[in-house]
Amino acid sequence: MKMEKAEKGLTLRAYVLGIIMVVFWTIVIHLIGGFTPYFPETTANSVIFGIFTMFIFSLIAPKFKLTQQEYTAIYSMILVSTVFAATWTFTIYGQVIQAIGNPEYNKYGIAYMPSIFGPRDIDLIQGAFSGGASVPWDAWLIPMFYWILLSIAICFSGLFLSCILRRQYIDVETLPFPIATPIVTLAKERNFFKMRNLRYILIGMLIGFIWPQNLAFLLNIIYPPLGIQVPGEVDLAPFLWSTLPMAVLVINWGNIAVLAFAYLVPNDILLTAVLLHIVFLWIIPPIEVFMGVLNAPADYAASGMWLYRFADAAFKGPVHFSDITRYGAMLGLGIIPLIMQWKHVVRTLRAIVHPEPDIESNEPLPYRWAWVGFIAMSVLTLFLLSLGGMPFWLAVVFLILFNISSLGLTRLRGESGGWVGNAEEMVSPIHATLYQIGFEANIQNETVKTACWRTMMLSGTYTWWGTLIALPPPITSMEAFRIASITKTKARDLFVSMSIAIIIALLLGFPFALWGIYHYGVSAKWLYSRIDAQFVGDMGFWQNLRAAFYVGGSPAAWTYPPDWIQTGIGIFLVALFT
């Protein structure tokens, strides 16, 4: 197949403007997401950030006349930096909130936490809760270096993985990546900010700003006694629960501003996204209920736990679906395409010894170097996880599941534009593995207890919630490669631009977030009365630790006890609908 020649995207001005945008958005996202009551849904809003940035360019610097290839390079830098700009902020939150708010964590968690994770002296952490304190840089220097290095290893292993599979996902299967489509639509137009599309985008963003739910939120910040409550959801459960038990029946409109981009997405891509959500949210859950895999409550009270965010195409569900079916489904989305793509995978491996210049000239990297980079970053990740106290064999399992799940998320985003809620679907196997190896029976063994605590801290508080919540590569990098394939931008330029953006965002974001949390304090974002409800489960998976160590570790006491048979059924259902 004859390949069209791609044009250069990483020019000097694109390089400079891209770096400026990475620095700007890294700081802004940390401030907004870390130290104000508003947490940006970066899964969707990265598109808005990109459009807004290009809009500003068109207003203040029309003489730039950036090409669509330069816009693609700049947008790729914005994409991979904005979506995980809050990495370090939430890593710190996990430790600060648990240490200040949970006496049990002080007694056990701090005791088992290695010093490489962060300061174990409560006095050094207290200032991060109340704010108005100086950062104890000496105490945080080594932990900060550790988390930066671990984040770089995880992000670059994903980036190299996307280089290996780019041709299969983008050129052969042509996954549409709906979130990227508006960028492509706009970037392909010469002087696109003067076209009629812009007015619809600006109108949509204005509607999003004055949308009653958002307006009430702003008024409550200005004058809290108002206490205005504006429903942001439509609950269909009373009408459909008996017919579609355990289906996602609460629709949340989320950031309505994103609807301004919907008309830019071709109908076939919109239809693909809608159909995928129907399968995951409306078809698979009832099937599992009818099979006896899931137990649906008689009434629809639990439907409040099911949430579909229309704008950013992210959805969440109750424990059973999110951590059994959804985890199985995520594995299925990662594994089944790999099996179907085995010829391409083998071809990339053969290219290590026998390169194919004609094909590899269009790739971000020669397959040989992509594999070398992926293996090197994976080894570094394993080393750092082991250094953090995770048993080596468990770290290997962890990394394999991480990569498969990341590919599943990449495919989900490629076909529907969204991702499946939070990161529990990838944390679950670690928790289940710990249970299956019988740590309950050996809980009095100090070595086992230490390994369990540190593994939980790595898989819960830090690694997953520090990087996975932010959609690192290959999820975002594959989306950028999709844009490049349409705008005829050199994939190699995007590899360079994204590498630069990742490193800058992490090197700047970590110390900036550390300064921010000591300057503003956790209390600037979260009232203490909300901390337990908001973070005890999300940050550090404290219920799991408490249930395992204080309730006895039985499956009934666990919040996330995925059954492997049920996980297998989730994989089977994905294969069936695939």
Coordinates of C-alpha atoms in Angstrom, one line a residue:
M1 CA 0.0 0.0 0.0
K2 CA 1.4 3.3 -1.0
M3 CA 1.8 5.7 1.9
E4 CA 1.2 9.5 1.4
K5 CA 4.2 11.6 2.4
A6 CA 3.7 13.3 5.8
E7 CA 4.9 16.8 6.4
K8 CA 7.0 18.2 9.2
G9 CA 5.1 19.4 12.3
L10 CA 7.8 20.1 14.9
T11 CA 9.2 23.4 13.6
L12 CA 11.0 25.9 15.9
R13 CA 7.9 28.0 16.4
A14 CA 5.7 25.0 17.1
Y15 CA 8.3 23.8 19.5
V16 CA 8.5 27.1 21.4
L17 CA 4.7 27.7 21.4
G18 CA 4.1 24.1 22.5
I19 CA 6.5 24.4 25.5
I20 CA 4.8 27.7 26.5
M21 CA 1.4 26.0 26.4
V22 CA 2.7 22.9 28.4
V23 CA 4.1 25.2 31.1
F24 CA 0.9 27.4 31.2
W25 CA -1.6 24.5 31.3
T26 CA 0.4 22.5 33.8
I27 CA 0.3 25.4 36.3
V28 CA -3.3 26.2 35.6
I29 CA -4.5 22.6 35.9
H30 CA -2.6 22.1 39.2
L31 CA -4.2 25.3 40.6
I32 CA -7.7 24.5 39.4
G33 CA -7.7 20.8 40.0
G34 CA -5.5 20.8 43.1
F35 CA -6.5 23.8 45.1
T36 CA -10.0 24.9 44.2
P37 CA -13.3 23.2 44.7
Y38 CA -13.4 22.5 40.9
F39 CA -11.8 19.4 39.5
P40 CA -11.5 19.6 35.7
E41 CA -12.7 16.6 33.7
T42 CA -9.6 16.6 31.7
T43 CA -10.7 13.6 29.7
A44 CA -13.0 16.0 27.8
N45 CA -11.6 19.4 28.6
S46 CA -8.2 18.7 27.0
V47 CA -10.1 19.3 23.8
I48 CA -11.4 22.6 25.1
F49 CA -7.9 23.6 26.3
G50 CA -6.5 22.8 22.8
I51 CA -9.2 24.7 21.0
F52 CA -8.9 27.7 23.4
T53 CA -5.2 27.7 22.9
M54 CA -5.5 27.8 19.2
F55 CA -8.1 30.5 19.4
I56 CA -5.8 32.7 21.5
F57 CA -3.0 32.1 18.9
S58 CA -5.3 33.3 16.1
L59 CA -6.2 36.5 18.0
I60 CA -2.9 37.6 19.3
A61 CA -0.6 36.3 16.6
P62 CA -2.3 36.0 13.2
K63 CA 1.0 36.5 11.5
F64 CA 2.1 33.1 12.7
K65 CA -0.1 31.4 10.1
L66 CA 0.5 28.0 11.7
T67 CA 0.2 25.0 9.4
Q68 CA -2.1 22.1 10.3
Q69 CA 1.0 20.0 11.0
E70 CA 2.2 22.6 13.5
Y71 CA -1.2 22.8 15.1
T72 CA -1.1 19.0 15.4
A73 CA 2.3 19.0 17.1
I74 CA 1.2 21.8 19.5
Y75 CA -2.1 20.1 20.3
S76 CA -0.3 16.7 21.0
M77 CA 1.8 18.5 23.6
I78 CA -1.2 20.1 25.2
L79 CA -3.0 16.7 25.2
V80 CA -0.4 14.6 27.0
S81 CA 0.5 17.3 29.5
T82 CA -3.0 18.6 30.5
V83 CA -4.5 15.1 31.2
F84 CA -2.0 14.2 33.8
A85 CA -1.0 17.6 35.2
A86 CA -2.6 16.8 38.5
T87 CA -0.5 13.6 39.0
W88 CA 1.6 14.8 41.9
T89 CA -1.2 16.8 43.5
F90 CA -3.3 13.7 44.1
T91 CA -0.3 11.6 45.1
I92 CA 0.3 14.0 48.0
Y93 CA -3.4 14.3 48.8
G94 CA -3.6 10.5 49.4
Q95 CA -0.8 10.6 52.1
V96 CA -1.8 13.9 53.7
I97 CA -5.5 13.1 54.1
Q98 CA -4.9 9.6 55.4
A99 CA -2.1 10.7 57.8
I100 CA -4.1 13.6 59.3
G101 CA -7.5 12.1 59.3
N102 CA -7.1 8.4 60.2
P103 CA -5.5 7.4 63.5
E104 CA -5.3 3.8 62.3
Y105 CA -3.3 5.0 59.3
N106 CA -1.0 6.9 61.6
K107 CA -0.5 3.8 63.6
Y108 CA -0.1 1.3 60.8
G109 CA 0.2 3.0 57.4
I110 CA 2.9 5.4 58.3
A111 CA 4.8 2.6 60.1
Y112 CA 4.8 0.4 57.0
M113 CA 5.4 3.2 54.5
P114 CA 9.0 3.3 53.2
S115 CA 10.7 6.7 53.5
I116 CA 11.0 6.8 49.7
F117 CA 7.3 7.4 49.5
G118 CA 7.3 10.6 51.5
P119 CA 8.0 12.0 55.0
R120 CA 6.7 9.8 57.8
D121 CA 6.9 12.6 60.4
I122 CA 3.3 13.8 60.9
D123 CA 4.7 17.3 61.9
L124 CA 6.2 17.6 58.4
I125 CA 2.8 16.7 56.8
Q126 CA 0.5 18.8 59.0
G127 CA 1.4 22.0 57.1
A128 CA 0.1 20.5 53.8
F129 CA -3.3 20.1 55.4
S130 CA -3.7 23.5 56.9
G131 CA -1.7 25.5 54.3
G132 CA 0.3 28.7 54.9
A133 CA 3.5 26.6 55.5
S134 CA 6.9 26.3 54.0
V135 CA 7.7 23.2 52.1
P136 CA 10.2 20.9 53.9
W137 CA 12.1 20.4 50.7
D138 CA 14.8 18.3 52.3
A139 CA 12.3 15.7 53.5
W140 CA 10.5 15.6 50.1
L141 CA 13.5 15.7 47.8
I142 CA 14.1 11.9 47.5
P143 CA 10.4 11.0 47.4
M144 CA 9.8 13.6 44.7
F145 CA 12.7 12.2 42.6
Y146 CA 11.3 8.7 43.1
W147 CA 7.7 9.6 41.9
I148 CA 9.0 11.7 39.0
L149 CA 11.2 8.8 37.8
L150 CA 8.3 6.3 38.3
S151 CA 5.9 8.5 36.4
I152 CA 8.4 9.0 33.6
A153 CA 8.9 5.2 33.4
I154 CA 5.2 4.5 33.2
C155 CA 4.4 7.2 30.7
F156 CA 7.3 6.4 28.4
S157 CA 6.6 2.7 28.5
G158 CA 3.1 3.5 27.3
L159 CA 4.5 5.9 24.7
F160 CA 6.8 3.3 23.3
L161 CA 3.9 0.8 23.3
S162 CA 1.8 3.1 21.2
C163 CA 4.7 3.4 18.7
I164 CA 4.7 -0.4 18.4
L165 CA 0.9 -0.7 17.8
R166 CA 0.3 2.6 16.0
R167 CA 0.1 1.1 12.5
Q168 CA -2.5 -1.6 13.6
Y169 CA -4.7 0.8 15.5
I170 CA -4.5 3.8 13.2
D171 CA -3.7 2.7 9.7
V172 CA -5.3 -0.8 9.6
E173 CA -8.3 -0.5 12.0
T174 CA -8.6 3.2 11.7
L175 CA -10.0 3.7 15.1
P176 CA -11.9 7.1 14.9
F177 CA -11.1 8.6 18.3
P178 CA -14.2 10.9 18.5
I179 CA -12.7 13.3 21.0
A180 CA -10.0 14.1 18.5
T181 CA -12.3 14.6 15.5
P182 CA -13.2 18.3 16.2
I183 CA -9.5 19.1 16.3
V184 CA -9.0 17.4 13.0
T185 CA -12.0 19.1 11.5
L186 CA -10.7 22.5 12.6
A187 CA -7.0 22.0 11.9
K188 CA -7.6 20.9 8.3
E189 CA -9.2 24.3 7.5
R190 CA -7.1 27.2 6.4
N191 CA -7.9 30.2 8.7
F192 CA -10.4 28.0 10.5
F193 CA -11.0 30.5 13.2
K194 CA -12.7 32.8 10.7
M195 CA -15.1 30.1 9.6
R196 CA -18.7 29.8 10.8
N197 CA -17.8 26.8 13.0
L198 CA -16.2 29.1 15.5
R199 CA -19.4 30.9 16.5
Y200 CA -21.0 27.6 17.4
I201 CA -18.1 26.6 19.5
L202 CA -18.1 29.9 21.4
I203 CA -21.9 29.8 21.9
G204 CA -21.5 26.3 23.3
M205 CA -18.8 27.3 25.7
L206 CA -20.9 30.3 26.8
I207 CA -23.9 28.0 27.4
G208 CA -21.6 25.7 29.4
F209 CA -20.5 28.7 31.6
I210 CA -24.0 29.9 32.3
W211 CA -25.6 26.5 32.5
P212 CA -27.8 26.5 35.7
Q213 CA -25.7 23.8 37.4
N214 CA -22.4 25.7 36.8
L215 CA -24.0 29.1 37.6
A216 CA -25.3 27.8 40.9
F217 CA -21.9 26.4 41.7
L218 CA -20.3 29.8 41.1
L219 CA -22.9 31.6 43.2
N220 CA -22.4 29.2 46.1
I221 CA -18.7 29.9 46.1
I222 CA -19.3 33.7 46.1
Y223 CA -22.0 33.5 48.8
P224 CA -22.1 30.0 50.5
P225 CA -25.3 30.6 52.6
L226 CA -27.3 30.6 49.3
G227 CA -27.0 26.8 49.1
I228 CA -28.5 26.7 45.7
Q229 CA -29.1 23.1 44.5
V230 CA -29.7 22.5 40.8
P231 CA -30.3 19.0 39.6
G232 CA -27.6 17.9 37.1
E233 CA -29.0 14.5 36.5
V234 CA -31.9 12.6 35.0
D235 CA -32.8 9.4 36.7
L236 CA -34.5 6.8 34.5
A237 CA -34.3 4.0 37.0
P238 CA -37.9 4.3 38.2
F239 CA -39.0 3.5 34.6
L240 CA -36.5 1.0 33.4
W241 CA -34.9 -0.8 36.4
S242 CA -37.2 -3.8 36.2
T243 CA -36.5 -4.2 32.5
L244 CA -32.8 -3.3 32.5
P245 CA -31.5 -4.2 36.0
M246 CA -28.1 -2.9 36.9
A247 CA -27.9 -0.8 33.8
V248 CA -26.6 2.8 33.9
L249 CA -29.8 4.7 34.3
V250 CA -28.7 8.1 35.8
I251 CA -27.6 10.5 33.1
N252 CA -25.4 13.4 34.2
W253 CA -24.9 16.2 31.6
G254 CA -21.5 17.1 33.0
N255 CA -19.8 19.9 31.1
I256 CA -22.4 20.9 28.6
A257 CA -19.8 23.1 26.8
V258 CA -18.4 20.0 25.1
L259 CA -21.7 19.6 23.2
A260 CA -20.5 22.5 21.1
F261 CA -18.1 20.1 19.4
A262 CA -20.6 17.4 18.8
Y263 CA -21.8 18.7 15.4
L264 CA -18.2 18.6 14.2
V265 CA -18.1 14.8 14.7
P266 CA -19.2 12.8 11.6
N267 CA -22.4 10.8 12.1
D268 CA -20.8 7.4 11.7
I269 CA -18.3 8.2 14.5
L270 CA -21.1 9.5 16.8
L271 CA -23.1 6.3 16.1
T272 CA -20.1 4.1 16.9
A273 CA -19.6 5.9 20.3
V274 CA -23.3 5.7 21.1
L275 CA -23.5 2.0 20.3
L276 CA -20.4 1.2 22.4
H277 CA -22.0 2.9 25.4
I278 CA -25.2 1.0 24.8
V279 CA -23.4 -2.3 24.9
F280 CA -21.4 -1.5 28.0
L281 CA -24.0 0.4 29.9
W282 CA -27.4 -1.1 28.9
I283 CA -26.8 -4.6 27.5
I284 CA -24.0 -6.3 29.4
P285 CA -25.2 -5.6 33.0
P286 CA -28.7 -7.0 32.5
I287 CA -27.2 -10.1 30.8
E288 CA -25.1 -10.7 33.8
V289 CA -28.1 -10.3 36.1
F290 CA -30.1 -12.8 34.0
M291 CA -27.1 -15.2 34.1
G292 CA -26.9 -15.0 37.8
V293 CA -23.5 -13.4 37.8
L294 CA -24.7 -10.1 39.4
N295 CA -27.3 -9.7 42.1
A296 CA -29.5 -6.7 41.4
P297 CA -31.4 -5.1 44.3
A298 CA -35.1 -5.4 44.2
D299 CA -35.6 -1.7 44.0
Y300 CA -33.6 0.9 42.1
A301 CA -32.0 2.7 45.1
A302 CA -28.6 1.5 43.9
S303 CA -29.1 3.2 40.6
G304 CA -27.8 6.4 42.2
M305 CA -24.3 4.7 42.0
W306 CA -24.6 4.4 38.3
L307 CA -23.6 7.5 36.5
Y308 CA -23.2 8.4 32.8
R309 CA -21.4 11.6 32.1
F310 CA -22.7 12.6 28.7
A311 CA -20.1 15.4 28.0
D312 CA -16.9 13.5 28.6
A313 CA -18.2 10.1 27.8
A314 CA -17.0 8.8 31.1
F315 CA -19.2 6.5 33.2
K316 CA -19.0 4.8 36.5
G317 CA -21.0 2.0 38.1
P318 CA -21.4 0.2 41.4
V319 CA -18.7 -2.0 42.9
H320 CA -19.7 -5.3 41.3
F321 CA -19.9 -4.1 37.7
S322 CA -17.0 -1.7 37.9
D323 CA -14.6 -4.2 39.4
I324 CA -15.8 -7.5 37.9
T325 CA -17.5 -7.0 34.6
R326 CA -15.8 -3.8 33.8
Y327 CA -12.4 -5.2 34.7
G328 CA -13.1 -8.3 32.7
A329 CA -14.4 -6.1 29.9
M330 CA -11.3 -3.9 30.0
L331 CA -9.0 -7.0 29.9
G332 CA -11.1 -8.3 27.0
L333 CA -10.7 -5.0 25.1
G334 CA -7.0 -5.2 25.6
I335 CA -6.4 -8.9 25.0
I336 CA -8.8 -9.9 22.2
P337 CA -7.5 -7.2 19.7
L338 CA -3.9 -8.3 20.5
I339 CA -4.9 -11.9 19.6
M340 CA -6.5 -10.7 16.4
Q341 CA -3.5 -8.5 15.7
W342 CA -0.9 -11.2 16.3
K343 CA 0.6 -11.0 12.8
H344 CA 1.4 -7.3 13.3
V345 CA 2.9 -8.0 16.7
V346 CA 5.1 -10.7 15.3
R347 CA 6.0 -8.5 12.4
T348 CA 7.3 -5.8 14.8
L349 CA 9.3 -8.4 16.7
R350 CA 10.9 -9.7 13.4
A351 CA 11.8 -6.1 12.5
I352 CA 14.1 -6.0 15.5
V353 CA 16.4 -8.3 13.5
H354 CA 15.1 -7.6 10.0
P355 CA 14.0 -4.0 9.7
E356 CA 11.4 -3.0 7.1
P357 CA 12.4 0.5 6.0
D358 CA 9.4 1.1 3.7
I359 CA 6.9 0.5 6.5
E360 CA 9.0 1.9 9.4
S361 CA 9.7 5.2 7.7
N362 CA 6.1 6.2 8.5
E363 CA 6.4 5.1 12.2
P364 CA 7.3 7.3 15.2
L365 CA 10.3 5.0 15.7
P366 CA 11.8 2.0 14.0
Y367 CA 10.3 -1.1 15.7
R368 CA 13.7 -2.1 17.0
W369 CA 14.1 1.1 19.0
A370 CA 10.4 1.1 20.0
W371 CA 10.8 -2.4 21.5
V372 CA 14.1 -1.4 23.2
G373 CA 12.5 1.6 24.7
F374 CA 9.4 -0.3 25.9
I375 CA 11.5 -3.0 27.5
A376 CA 13.9 -0.5 29.1
M377 CA 11.1 1.5 30.6
S378 CA 9.3 -1.6 31.8
V379 CA 12.4 -2.9 33.5
L380 CA 12.8 0.5 35.2
T381 CA 9.2 0.4 36.3
L382 CA 9.6 -3.1 37.8
F383 CA 12.8 -1.9 39.6
L384 CA 11.1 1.1 41.1
L385 CA 8.0 -0.9 42.1
S386 CA 10.2 -3.4 43.8
L387 CA 12.2 -0.6 45.5
G388 CA 8.9 0.7 46.8
G389 CA 8.2 -2.7 48.5
M390 CA 6.1 -4.5 46.0
P391 CA 7.2 -8.2 45.6
F392 CA 8.9 -8.6 42.3
W393 CA 6.6 -11.3 40.9
L394 CA 3.6 -9.2 41.9
A395 CA 5.2 -6.2 40.2
V396 CA 5.4 -8.3 37.0
V397 CA 1.7 -9.2 37.2
F398 CA 1.0 -5.6 38.0
L399 CA 2.8 -4.3 34.9
I400 CA 1.3 -6.9 32.6
L401 CA -2.2 -6.1 33.7
F402 CA -1.4 -2.4 33.5
N403 CA -0.4 -2.6 29.9
I404 CA -3.3 -4.8 28.9
S405 CA -5.7 -2.5 30.6
S406 CA -4.1 0.6 29.1
L407 CA -4.6 -0.9 25.7
G408 CA -8.2 -1.6 26.6
L409 CA -8.7 2.0 27.6
T410 CA -7.0 3.1 24.4
R411 CA -9.4 1.1 22.4
L412 CA -12.4 2.3 24.4
R413 CA -11.3 5.9 23.8
G414 CA -10.6 5.2 20.2
E415 CA -14.1 3.8 19.6
S416 CA -16.3 5.8 22.0
G417 CA -14.2 8.9 22.9
G418 CA -14.4 8.1 26.6
W419 CA -13.0 5.8 29.3
V420 CA -14.7 3.7 31.9
G421 CA -14.8 5.9 35.0
N422 CA -12.0 5.5 37.5
A423 CA -9.1 3.2 37.8
E424 CA -10.6 0.5 40.0
E425 CA -10.8 -1.9 37.1
M426 CA -7.0 -2.1 37.1
V427 CA -6.5 -2.0 40.8
S428 CA -8.8 -4.9 41.4
P429 CA -6.5 -7.7 40.3
I430 CA -3.8 -6.5 42.7
H431 CA -6.3 -6.6 45.6
A432 CA -7.6 -10.0 44.5
T433 CA -4.1 -11.4 44.0
L434 CA -3.2 -10.4 47.5
Y435 CA -6.3 -12.2 48.8
Q436 CA -5.8 -15.3 46.7
I437 CA -2.2 -15.8 47.8
G438 CA -3.6 -16.1 51.3
F439 CA -2.2 -13.1 53.1
E440 CA -5.2 -13.3 55.5
A441 CA -3.9 -16.6 56.8
N442 CA -0.4 -15.1 57.1
I443 CA -1.4 -11.7 58.3
Q444 CA 0.6 -12.0 61.5
N445 CA 3.7 -12.5 59.4
E446 CA 5.5 -9.2 59.5
T447 CA 7.1 -9.6 56.1
V448 CA 3.8 -10.4 54.5
K449 CA 2.0 -7.5 56.2
T450 CA 4.7 -5.1 55.1
A451 CA 4.6 -6.3 51.5
C452 CA 0.8 -6.0 51.5
W453 CA 0.7 -2.5 52.9
R454 CA 3.3 -1.2 50.5
T455 CA 1.7 -3.0 47.5
M456 CA -1.6 -1.4 48.4
M457 CA 0.0 2.0 48.7
L458 CA 1.6 1.6 45.3
S459 CA -1.4 0.2 43.5
G460 CA -3.9 2.4 45.2
T461 CA -2.7 5.8 46.4
Y462 CA 0.2 6.4 44.1
T463 CA 0.7 4.5 40.9
W464 CA -2.9 4.2 39.8
W465 CA -4.3 7.5 41.2
G466 CA -1.2 9.3 40.4
T467 CA -1.0 8.3 36.7
L468 CA -3.9 6.2 35.6
I469 CA -6.6 8.8 36.6
A470 CA -4.8 11.1 34.2
L471 CA -4.8 9.0 31.1
P472 CA -1.1 8.7 30.2
P473 CA 0.2 7.1 27.0
P474 CA -0.7 5.0 25.1
I475 CA -4.2 6.3 25.5
T476 CA -3.5 10.0 24.7
S477 CA -0.5 9.3 22.4
M478 CA -2.5 7.0 20.2
E479 CA -5.1 9.7 19.9
A480 CA -2.4 12.2 18.8
F481 CA -1.2 9.7 16.2
R482 CA -4.7 9.5 14.9
I483 CA -4.8 13.3 14.4
A484 CA -1.4 13.1 12.7
S485 CA -2.5 10.4 10.3
I486 CA -5.4 12.7 9.0
T487 CA -3.4 16.0 9.0
K488 CA -0.5 14.2 7.3
T489 CA 1.9 15.1 10.1
K490 CA 5.1 13.1 10.7
A491 CA 4.5 10.6 13.5
R492 CA 8.1 10.9 14.5
D493 CA 7.6 14.7 15.1
L494 CA 4.8 13.9 17.4
F495 CA 6.9 11.3 19.3
V496 CA 9.4 14.1 20.0
S497 CA 6.9 16.7 20.9
M498 CA 5.0 14.4 23.3
S499 CA 8.3 13.3 24.9
I500 CA 9.2 16.9 25.5
A501 CA 5.8 17.7 26.9
I502 CA 5.7 14.7 29.3
I503 CA 9.1 15.5 30.8
I504 CA 8.4 19.2 31.2
A505 CA 5.0 18.6 32.7
L506 CA 6.3 16.2 35.3
L507 CA 9.5 18.1 36.2
L508 CA 7.4 21.3 36.6
G509 CA 4.3 19.8 38.0
F510 CA 5.7 17.8 40.9
P511 CA 7.5 20.6 42.7
F512 CA 4.8 23.1 41.8
A513 CA 2.1 20.9 43.3
L514 CA 4.2 20.4 46.4
W515 CA 4.5 24.1 46.8
G516 CA 0.8 24.5 46.2
I517 CA -0.4 22.0 48.7
Y518 CA 1.8 23.6 51.5
H519 CA 0.8 27.1 50.5
Y520 CA -3.0 26.5 50.0
G521 CA -3.5 23.3 52.0
V522 CA -5.8 20.4 51.4
S523 CA -8.5 22.4 53.4
A524 CA -8.6 25.0 50.6
K525 CA -10.2 22.3 48.4
W526 CA -11.9 19.9 50.7
L527 CA -13.8 20.6 53.9
Y528 CA -12.7 18.1 56.5
S529 CA -16.3 16.8 56.8
R530 CA -16.1 15.7 53.2
I531 CA -12.7 14.2 53.3
D532 CA -13.7 10.8 54.6
A533 CA -16.6 10.4 52.1
Q534 CA -14.6 11.8 49.2
F535 CA -11.1 10.4 49.6
V536 CA -11.1 7.5 52.1
G537 CA -12.3 5.2 49.3
D538 CA -10.7 6.9 46.4
M539 CA -7.3 7.9 47.7
G540 CA -5.3 4.9 49.0
F541 CA -8.3 2.6 49.0
W542 CA -8.3 2.8 52.8
Q543 CA -11.5 0.7 53.1
N544 CA -9.7 -2.2 51.5
L545 CA -6.8 -1.9 53.9
R546 CA -9.0 -1.4 56.9
A547 CA -11.3 -4.3 55.9
A548 CA -8.3 -6.6 55.2
F549 CA -6.4 -5.8 58.4
Y550 CA -9.2 -5.0 60.9
V551 CA -12.2 -6.9 59.7
G552 CA -10.4 -10.1 58.9
G553 CA -9.8 -9.9 55.2
S554 CA -12.8 -12.0 54.2
P555 CA -14.2 -11.3 50.7
A556 CA -17.4 -9.9 52.2
A557 CA -15.4 -7.2 53.9
W558 CA -13.7 -6.2 50.7
T559 CA -14.9 -3.3 48.6
Y560 CA -13.2 -4.7 45.5
P561 CA -13.2 -8.6 45.5
P562 CA -13.3 -9.5 41.8
D563 CA -14.2 -13.1 41.2
W564 CA -12.1 -14.6 38.4
I565 CA -15.0 -16.5 36.9
Q566 CA -17.0 -13.3 36.7
T567 CA -14.0 -11.5 35.3
G568 CA -13.8 -14.3 32.6
I569 CA -17.5 -13.8 31.8
G570 CA -16.7 -10.1 31.3
I571 CA -14.0 -11.0 28.8
F572 CA -16.3 -13.5 27.1
L573 CA -19.1 -10.9 26.7
V574 CA -16.6 -8.4 25.1
A575 CA -15.5 -11.1 22.7
L576 CA -19.1 -11.9 21.9
F577 CA -20.0 -8.3 21.1
T578 CA -16.7 -7.6 19.4

